[in-house]
Every structure is written in C-alpha cells, then in structure tokens.
C-alpha cells in the first residue's frame, strides 16, 4: 500500500463520519506517514463526536500527535522521501551596513542658541537640496527678491513660518536668515492652493511668482525639495525582508494569536506551499518601533495593560521574538511607546530594558530613525510620530492615508518638518532629520494603518500594527488594520503582503 492510499483511506473515513478538514490540517496530515495519519484521524473522529465540532483544524492535529508522544507535524520540513526544499534565508549570508542609528545622539541644550542653530542647519541643508533642482538653481534670497519692482518675476528660497487663510487666498509668511516677507497664493489657483495648504510649517520651499505691493509676493509656483525620479535596481537575490512595527506587547489589545501565527509561518510551520517558500526566503525582520506598549504613555494607560511592568513587557517580547529563526537578522528601533527619550532622533532602546531580548537572540538594536544598506538597498526605518501632525492637518481624505503622509515627508526631505506639534524634536545643532539621500525603502509605522506605494522609485511602507483597536483609537475614530506583514523581495523589489488576522493566511 502506498502512502497516498493510506491517507486516502483515512480521509474518506473522516468524511464518512461527517468531518471537515481545513486546508492546513490537511497539509499536516499529508506530511505524516499513513499509519500516523490514520490513527490521528481516528482520534479526531472520536474527539469530534465528543465535542460536537466537526471541523478538523491544524491545532487539533498537532495536539493529538504530541499527546501520542510524537513530535507533531513539522510542516516546512521536507516530507520523507523527497528532496529538501530550497531555503535561501539559511543558505545566504546577511549583508548589512548600518549607515546611522547605531549610537545615541546627545541633545546639546535647549536654549535659543540651539534652536536657531537647528533651524539654520535645516535651512542650509534643504536649500542645498532645492538648488540641485534645475528649476530652483537660480533662486535668490528674500532680500534680493524684495528689491524687484512691482510686477517683476521673482524666485527665492524661504522657510514657511505661518499660514493664514484669507478671502483672496492663503497668505504664507516666509523668512530666511536675512529677511522675511508674505506670499499670497490666490484661491483661484486651485492646485497650487491645495499644495500650499498641505505644506507643513517650518518647511523650506522655493517660491516663484511676481513682486506685489509692500512686502508681498504673488505665488505662481511653489516647489518642495522632493526626490528625483529614479529606478531602483533590485539586488536580484532570492531573499525577503519582513517590515513590521507597533507590536505593543503588554497591551490588552496586543494580538498574541495572529503574532504567534506570523512566527509559526516564519519558521515554516504554517501556510500553503507558496507562503512557505516566501518564509524560507525571509532573511531580515525590521521592526520600526513600539515593540512594547510601555507604561504611563497616556493618562490611565494602566487600564489598557495586560502586563503593567515594563521589564516584564520586554520579557514577553523576548519570549515571542525568540521564535524568529536564528538565521533571520532582527533589527529593531524604538517608538514613542518604548522607554527611550521621546524627542527624535531617539537613541536605541536602553540595554537595561532590552536585556531579555538581547539575551534571547542576536538583535541589531538601533535608534529612531535608522538607515541601513542591505545587499546594496538603502532602508530608512522611522517610527513615524510626525505623521500624526501631517495627517491631522491634511486637507483631504487622500492626505490622511499613511502612505500619503510618508510621501509628503519624502517631498519635504525631512522626517518631522513641523517643529513642535505632537513630535518633540531634540535640540541638536545639526538637523539630523533631513533626508539627505532618498532611500530605496522608507519604512514607518505609528499610525496603525497599513499602507504602501511607490513614489519616484522609493517604496513607502507603513507597517500597520499588531494591536487591535484601543479605546483611545475608538474615540478618535481610528480604524486600525492590524496583522498584515509586508514582505519586500530582494529579487524583484516587489512588496507582498500576508494577512495573519485569521487562521486562513491570506496573500493580499
Ligand atoms: Zn504604535
Ligand atoms: Fe507609535
């Protein structure tokens, strides 16, 4: 009798008994020898009769086999008699260069001197990026533009410091290190008006238009530094990176089940053949902050905590992440729920807290933001707190998509353009939040809504979350989209998504 005959016989017996077998359980049964499959099914038939549940699930197969003293179905392992499946993540060496985020950046005081030095550095860095554009190369400063006669064309670089909507249009107050002026964006210039409404305060822009009366200019075009359009060459390796964020371990709403499902998939224990092949190529796992839910992050936070102790939250995170196969490189950065200085750039999670995790496995623990070169692809990992400010002031529903917020950050070439708001910025003399080089992959989280798009060659990914809706989010009307794992391919630079929210893993 062949293996498949034995399995068929066992299955038909189960079907005769009125049982249904879900896809994963079926796969697990297929991986067993005929005798094991038969006796497992036999046991499940009597179990089903006793419980009244006539669906055989993967977990039941596992449980029954382990109670028999076997090891349980080792899905992903090669079925006996067949050649081992390719496992590139195990076979390929990691190739990571940390470009930034490895050390702590110390604030240098918080006096007016640091503040003005920070702004001067931002102005210079963004002006330089703007002047690389063909259409902004010949821009002047405000003082020179003010010398033009009424009606003459002008083009200058300036920082936005106030926007006021008037009947005629939007009046933008601008300044540079020498002078200040006002710019009118007429309401009838719809497209320009909408763009101006979306430009964050403190952003450096290039304005072209006409000299008006007094210290006024009439805008004709406003340019953000933006990124040049380019084509990213994928490294062509059969490897993947999984991009996650916002686990919120320790919260009552942390989605433990789906996250364990994700880990089981990563280890090759879950999913159909295609999904397992994707898992066997996962060489990198980058988590962009909010590993734990923290304590005292907002008023009455303790009510929402299943684990009220920060150290214990990291112990639980360590216990979970220990389930990440050892050949996967794990890279973490902090978010606003992790116990680190809130002002960005944030240093890495202090060893004191991260200890259980660092002891459980190898971890590359970096600050927020961090920049990495992986097989030649540049990754910018940023938790994304400033997206709150950007998305709150976005004029339309489009702007409230996290990927639209990320696109705007890229256009601004700055991770937190608007000073203040909800995003504390460390007073550091050189503005380290300027995006000097456009990344190939820009990863963020914080918003708890999954979203992605390509913008001028860069892949923008907001990783969603592994936490279901909190009371706070319910009050704010925020509907999170948790448990989606985006997977970036080093073969073709495409982004696949697996939804882990239900037992039937879904490639979306
Ligand atoms: Zn979060
Ligand atoms: Fe966050």
XYZ file of C-alpha atoms and ligand atoms in Angstrom:
510
model
C 0.000 0.000 0.000
C 1.416 3.399 -0.939
C 1.460 6.419 1.376
C -1.271 8.155 -0.530
C -3.560 5.112 -0.333
C -3.279 5.086 3.446
C -4.027 8.770 3.644
C -6.953 8.478 1.255
C -8.449 5.687 3.289
C -8.105 7.667 6.493
C -9.578 10.776 4.891
C -12.577 9.026 3.456
C -13.270 7.594 6.871
C -13.223 11.126 8.312
C -15.536 12.389 5.576
C -17.897 9.476 6.131
C -18.046 10.490 9.767
C -19.191 13.960 8.620
C -15.932 15.747 9.412
C -14.497 18.683 7.526
C -10.762 19.169 7.361
C -9.319 22.629 6.960
C -6.501 23.250 4.482
C -3.672 23.464 6.990
C -4.769 20.345 8.852
C -4.953 18.564 5.526
C -1.440 19.611 4.696
C -0.178 18.487 8.073
C -1.857 15.100 7.620
C -0.272 14.733 4.190
C 3.143 15.197 5.775
C 2.572 12.163 8.044
C 3.105 8.545 7.322
C -0.098 6.556 6.549
C -0.186 4.840 9.934
C 0.161 8.119 11.828
C -2.405 9.831 9.633
C -4.880 7.023 10.147
C -4.512 6.935 13.895
C -4.618 10.748 14.108
C -7.833 10.819 12.125
C -9.241 8.005 14.222
C -8.540 10.034 17.364
C -10.087 13.133 15.837
C -13.239 11.324 14.867
C -13.872 10.305 18.456
C -12.885 13.783 19.662
C -15.292 15.423 17.215
C -18.120 13.155 18.313
C -17.482 14.115 21.912
C -17.153 17.872 21.308
C -19.681 18.357 18.530
C -17.125 20.365 16.488
C -16.901 18.700 13.126
C -14.083 20.741 11.669
C -10.591 19.317 11.991
C -8.107 22.112 12.473
C -4.334 22.162 12.297
C -4.095 22.722 16.044
C -6.054 19.524 16.668
C -3.660 17.519 14.511
C -0.738 18.983 16.412
C -2.305 18.320 19.791
C -3.235 14.753 19.067
C 0.186 13.887 17.724
C 2.007 15.433 20.629
C -0.233 13.594 23.092
C 0.774 10.408 21.302
C 4.356 11.271 22.124
C 5.272 12.153 18.549
C 6.777 15.468 17.554
C 3.735 16.746 15.773
C 3.651 17.730 12.141
C 6.812 19.591 11.256
C 5.396 21.435 8.340
C 8.019 23.118 6.217
C 10.343 20.238 6.905
C 10.863 18.114 3.867
C 8.383 15.266 3.571
C 10.146 11.923 3.898
C 11.478 10.599 0.671
C 11.501 13.992 -1.077
C 14.449 16.285 -1.689
C 14.841 19.157 0.830
C 13.153 22.370 -0.284
C 15.363 25.357 -1.113
C 15.963 27.516 1.927
C 17.782 30.647 0.733
C 17.469 32.551 4.021
C 19.514 29.819 5.637
C 21.976 29.489 2.778
C 22.745 33.155 2.099
C 24.981 35.326 4.261
C 23.495 38.528 5.638
C 24.813 41.775 4.187
C 24.013 44.774 6.384
C 25.764 48.097 6.702
C 24.466 50.466 9.341
C 24.578 53.994 7.969
C 23.069 55.653 11.001
C 21.223 54.976 14.195
C 23.842 52.932 15.993
C 24.789 55.487 18.636
C 22.972 57.839 20.936
C 22.743 61.442 19.786
C 23.035 63.814 22.710
C 20.961 66.986 22.711
C 23.222 69.984 23.255
C 20.957 72.055 25.461
C 17.628 73.632 24.767
C 18.356 77.329 24.734
C 17.526 79.766 21.933
C 21.034 79.269 20.554
C 20.494 75.551 19.909
C 17.097 76.299 18.455
C 18.365 78.864 15.980
C 21.346 76.699 15.112
C 18.991 73.778 14.395
C 16.882 75.948 12.122
C 19.877 77.434 10.325
C 21.209 73.950 9.685
C 17.847 72.800 8.376
C 17.538 75.852 6.142
C 21.003 75.305 4.690
C 20.556 71.577 4.128
C 17.174 71.906 2.430
C 18.238 74.962 0.347
C 21.153 72.920 -0.916
C 18.847 70.073 -1.904
C 16.455 72.542 -3.564
C 19.265 74.154 -5.552
C 20.138 70.780 -7.045
C 16.841 71.029 -8.917
C 17.125 72.525 -12.411
C 14.077 74.692 -11.738
C 15.367 76.114 -8.433
C 19.071 76.509 -9.228
C 18.820 80.248 -9.909
C 16.672 81.107 -6.862
C 17.729 84.111 -4.750
C 17.133 85.016 -1.116
C 14.142 87.024 0.111
C 16.089 90.329 0.366
C 17.061 90.255 -3.289
C 13.527 89.337 -4.355
C 12.153 92.271 -2.342
C 14.263 94.629 -4.463
C 12.336 93.660 -7.605
C 9.853 96.176 -8.972
C 6.147 95.553 -8.626
C 5.032 93.054 -11.279
C 8.551 91.707 -11.926
C 9.168 87.945 -11.767
C 10.931 86.595 -8.660
C 12.210 83.218 -7.455
C 13.511 82.704 -3.948
C 14.078 80.079 -1.280
C 12.446 80.582 2.117
C 11.130 78.840 5.183
C 7.374 78.837 5.870
C 6.579 80.062 9.341
C 2.897 80.869 9.258
C -0.106 80.252 7.033
C -3.342 82.210 7.284
C -6.358 81.621 5.078
C -7.903 84.875 3.853
C -10.692 85.592 1.443
C -8.329 86.130 -1.503
C -6.308 83.064 -0.743
C -3.641 81.689 1.526
C -1.142 84.132 2.951
C 2.147 82.421 3.773
C 4.649 84.237 5.965
C 8.152 83.265 4.973
C 11.632 84.008 6.218
C 15.269 83.273 5.601
C 18.287 84.153 7.766
C 18.226 87.769 6.482
C 14.666 88.822 5.734
C 11.003 87.996 5.889
C 8.034 88.544 3.578
C 4.491 87.431 2.800
C 3.339 85.336 -0.137
C -0.211 85.235 -1.442
C -1.458 82.014 -3.006
C -4.651 83.057 -4.822
C -7.681 80.888 -4.186
C -8.489 80.583 -7.882
C -5.201 78.734 -8.414
C -6.814 75.549 -7.075
C -3.948 73.108 -7.491
C -1.352 75.474 -6.097
C -3.686 76.420 -3.271
C -4.207 72.767 -2.268
C -0.478 72.104 -2.390
C 0.188 75.150 -0.206
C -2.389 74.015 2.314
C -0.520 70.688 2.615
C 2.935 72.249 3.052
C 3.903 71.899 6.716
C 5.035 74.870 8.753
C 8.824 75.306 9.010
C 9.293 73.694 5.612
C 11.869 75.178 3.225
C 10.444 75.826 -0.251
C 11.290 77.593 -3.495
C 8.676 80.154 -4.479
C 8.379 81.700 -7.908
C 5.906 84.405 -8.760
C 5.574 88.153 -9.047
C 6.540 91.041 -6.822
C 3.400 92.575 -5.298
C 2.904 95.691 -3.201
C 4.578 96.252 0.202
C 6.412 93.134 1.322
C 4.021 90.891 -0.630
C 4.671 88.388 -3.416
C 2.053 86.655 -5.555
C 2.935 82.965 -5.931
C 2.863 81.222 -9.248
C 4.649 78.016 -8.296
C 5.899 76.508 -5.018
C 8.486 73.757 -5.089
C 9.344 71.323 -2.337
C 12.857 69.847 -2.324
C 11.364 66.472 -3.419
C 13.337 63.487 -4.656
C 14.484 62.873 -8.211
C 12.655 60.152 -10.122
C 14.818 57.068 -10.310
C 14.747 53.352 -10.904
C 15.877 51.108 -8.093
C 17.852 48.085 -9.308
C 16.882 45.106 -7.155
C 19.895 43.058 -5.973
C 18.359 40.003 -7.628
C 18.788 37.722 -4.619
C 16.153 35.147 -3.601
C 15.722 36.803 -0.204
C 13.000 38.756 1.587
C 12.745 41.359 4.334
C 9.657 41.497 6.539
C 8.825 45.019 7.695
C 6.805 45.272 10.899
C 6.062 47.882 13.525
C 3.864 48.582 16.538
C 3.662 45.211 18.251
C 2.568 46.799 21.551
C 3.425 43.712 23.585
C 1.947 44.089 27.061
C -1.233 45.794 25.909
C -4.563 44.071 26.436
C -5.149 44.606 22.737
C -1.838 43.055 21.575
C -2.867 40.409 19.052
C -0.993 37.497 20.507
C -2.661 34.787 18.395
C -2.028 36.376 14.997
C 1.521 37.295 16.009
C 2.242 33.687 17.002
C 0.751 32.663 13.673
C 3.189 35.035 11.972
C 6.063 33.422 13.884
C 4.864 29.926 13.008
C 4.720 30.935 9.338
C 8.217 32.430 9.574
C 9.514 29.139 10.982
C 7.896 27.248 8.134
C 5.144 25.664 10.222
C 2.140 27.350 8.644
C 0.630 28.174 5.290
C 0.435 26.614 1.862
C 3.433 25.824 -0.292
C 3.728 29.310 -1.821
C 3.584 31.018 1.551
C 6.184 28.662 2.982
C 8.511 29.365 0.087
C 8.205 33.090 0.905
C 9.028 32.345 4.554
C 12.115 30.317 3.667
C 13.469 33.409 1.884
C 12.978 35.788 4.841
C 16.469 36.847 5.879
C 15.603 40.159 7.586
C 12.967 41.316 10.036
C 12.894 45.041 10.755
C 10.592 46.333 13.498
C 10.052 50.092 13.332
C 9.206 50.862 16.940
C 6.565 50.364 19.632
C 7.780 46.871 20.448
C 6.020 47.123 23.769
C 3.055 49.173 24.928
C 5.093 50.837 27.675
C 3.694 52.304 30.869
C 2.278 55.750 31.528
C 2.369 56.717 27.864
C -1.052 58.399 28.181
C -3.443 59.082 31.082
C -4.929 55.937 32.639
C -2.697 53.824 30.458
C -2.566 51.061 33.101
C -6.216 50.233 32.408
C -5.221 49.048 28.937
C -2.269 46.969 30.065
C -2.198 43.186 30.407
C 1.410 43.431 31.646
C 1.794 46.556 33.794
C 5.564 46.178 34.242
C 7.944 47.472 31.557
C 10.642 44.867 32.222
C 8.064 42.104 32.005
C 6.785 43.560 28.728
C 10.269 43.150 27.246
C 10.489 39.660 28.722
C 7.328 38.758 26.861
C 8.623 40.428 23.677
C 11.831 38.407 24.065
C 9.887 35.196 24.552
C 7.958 35.871 21.346
C 10.887 37.027 19.246
C 12.887 34.021 20.319
C 10.570 32.267 17.890
C 12.204 34.104 14.978
C 14.576 31.604 13.313
C 18.219 32.259 14.198
C 19.280 32.753 10.559
C 16.948 35.801 10.335
C 18.581 39.151 11.125
C 16.371 41.017 13.576
C 16.648 44.812 13.523
C 14.711 46.984 15.968
C 14.286 50.718 16.556
C 12.241 52.421 19.298
C 8.905 54.186 19.001
C 7.043 56.534 21.307
C 5.825 53.639 23.484
C 9.337 52.324 24.155
C 11.166 53.633 27.247
C 13.567 55.998 25.482
C 13.826 59.767 25.229
C 10.776 60.869 23.255
C 12.485 63.612 21.265
C 13.725 62.410 17.897
C 16.318 61.302 16.942
C 15.773 58.668 19.636
C 18.665 56.544 20.884
C 18.362 52.739 20.787
C 16.216 51.085 23.496
C 18.397 51.101 26.638
C 20.112 47.808 27.409
C 18.527 47.822 30.837
C 15.107 47.181 29.290
C 16.089 45.362 26.108
C 18.249 42.863 28.054
C 15.912 39.833 27.878
C 15.594 40.320 24.134
C 19.317 40.854 23.586
C 19.988 37.694 25.566
C 17.364 35.640 23.785
C 18.896 36.076 20.340
C 21.105 38.283 18.197
C 19.455 41.686 17.708
C 20.620 44.796 15.892
C 19.152 47.466 18.152
C 19.285 50.927 16.551
C 17.937 54.402 17.197
C 14.970 56.096 15.539
C 15.481 56.958 12.703
C 17.952 54.403 11.400
C 19.461 53.968 7.989
C 20.793 50.690 6.661
C 22.228 49.321 3.490
C 21.068 45.739 2.962
C 22.516 43.973 -0.092
C 23.013 47.451 -1.514
C 19.406 48.609 -0.997
C 19.042 51.589 1.312
C 16.429 51.352 4.062
C 15.194 54.253 6.147
C 13.368 52.995 9.226
C 11.484 55.663 11.143
C 8.768 55.165 13.731
C 6.613 57.912 12.239
C 5.288 60.091 15.007
C 5.317 63.220 12.855
C 2.755 61.540 10.601
C 0.215 62.448 13.311
C 0.853 66.140 12.750
C 0.952 65.887 8.956
C -2.134 63.736 8.646
C -4.138 65.838 11.111
C -3.589 68.957 9.009
C -4.029 67.217 5.642
C -6.724 68.974 3.621
C -8.489 65.863 2.233
C -9.043 62.135 2.858
C -6.187 61.296 0.470
C -3.754 63.103 2.754
C -4.931 61.060 5.709
C -3.569 57.866 4.203
C -0.320 56.995 5.977
C 1.472 56.398 2.685
C 0.448 59.889 1.538
C 1.932 61.319 4.734
C 5.141 59.399 4.073
C 5.212 60.685 0.504
C 4.926 64.232 1.811
C 7.824 63.640 4.237
C 9.915 62.457 1.324
C 8.934 65.506 -0.738
C 9.848 67.726 2.205
C 13.114 65.756 2.561
C 12.536 65.934 6.295
C 11.220 63.409 8.825
C 9.493 65.967 11.015
C 9.073 69.184 9.083
C 6.807 70.961 11.509
C 8.652 71.851 14.687
C 6.578 71.262 17.798
C 3.127 69.787 17.356
C 2.967 66.256 18.726
C 6.516 65.449 17.708
C 9.200 66.530 20.145
C 12.494 67.173 18.376
C 15.804 67.018 20.194
C 17.642 70.357 20.003
C 20.679 69.228 18.105
C 22.823 71.741 16.295
C 22.771 69.872 13.036
C 19.341 68.909 11.857
C 19.644 65.130 11.686
C 16.110 64.681 10.460
C 16.857 65.986 6.985
C 16.577 63.151 4.458
C 19.927 63.710 2.747
C 19.731 60.724 0.416
C 16.378 59.423 -0.797
C 16.068 55.834 0.483
C 15.115 52.873 -1.678
C 12.795 51.690 1.084
C 11.121 54.051 3.536
C 9.532 52.131 6.414
C 7.374 53.695 9.119
C 4.607 52.733 11.488
C 2.913 54.526 14.375
C -0.372 55.152 12.563
C -1.536 51.517 12.918
C -2.961 51.640 9.417
C -1.262 49.574 6.757
C -0.414 51.334 3.517
C 2.156 51.290 0.782
C 3.004 52.898 -2.530
C 5.947 53.584 -4.766
C 6.993 57.166 -5.085
C 9.667 58.067 -7.635
C 11.409 54.764 -7.129
C 11.170 54.655 -3.331
C 8.962 52.001 -1.730
C 6.923 53.625 1.032
C 5.571 51.157 3.574
C 3.542 51.874 6.655
C 3.586 48.604 8.538
C 0.258 48.816 10.363
C 0.255 47.168 13.795
C -0.266 44.003 15.836
C -2.708 45.633 18.190
C -6.467 45.775 17.746
C -8.445 48.975 18.229
C -7.872 50.610 21.607
C -10.500 52.673 23.417
C -8.485 55.764 22.624
C -8.489 54.940 18.912
C -12.221 54.224 19.052
C -12.823 57.688 20.493
C -10.584 59.211 17.803
C -12.442 57.297 15.082
C -9.273 55.497 14.035
C -9.820 52.077 12.499
C -6.533 50.169 12.601
C -5.675 47.488 10.039
C -3.574 45.094 12.121
C -1.782 41.814 11.403
C -0.643 42.465 7.859
C 3.004 41.603 7.247
C 4.571 43.374 4.269
C 7.395 41.387 2.679
C 9.902 43.051 0.411
C 11.669 40.932 -2.164
C 15.377 41.388 -2.891
C 14.762 39.501 -6.133
C 12.399 41.922 -7.862
C 11.808 44.742 -5.311
C 8.112 43.876 -5.106
C 6.110 44.038 -1.928
C 3.899 41.116 -0.980
C 1.503 41.181 1.960
C 0.270 38.334 4.100
C -2.762 38.874 6.298
C -2.392 36.945 9.563
C -5.642 38.101 11.121
C -7.452 34.826 10.508
C -6.297 31.242 10.521
C -6.516 31.051 6.766
C -3.390 33.033 5.980
C -4.045 35.180 3.002
C -1.695 36.612 0.435
C -3.164 40.004 -0.413
Zn 2.139 52.283 17.954
Fe 3.751 54.809 17.968
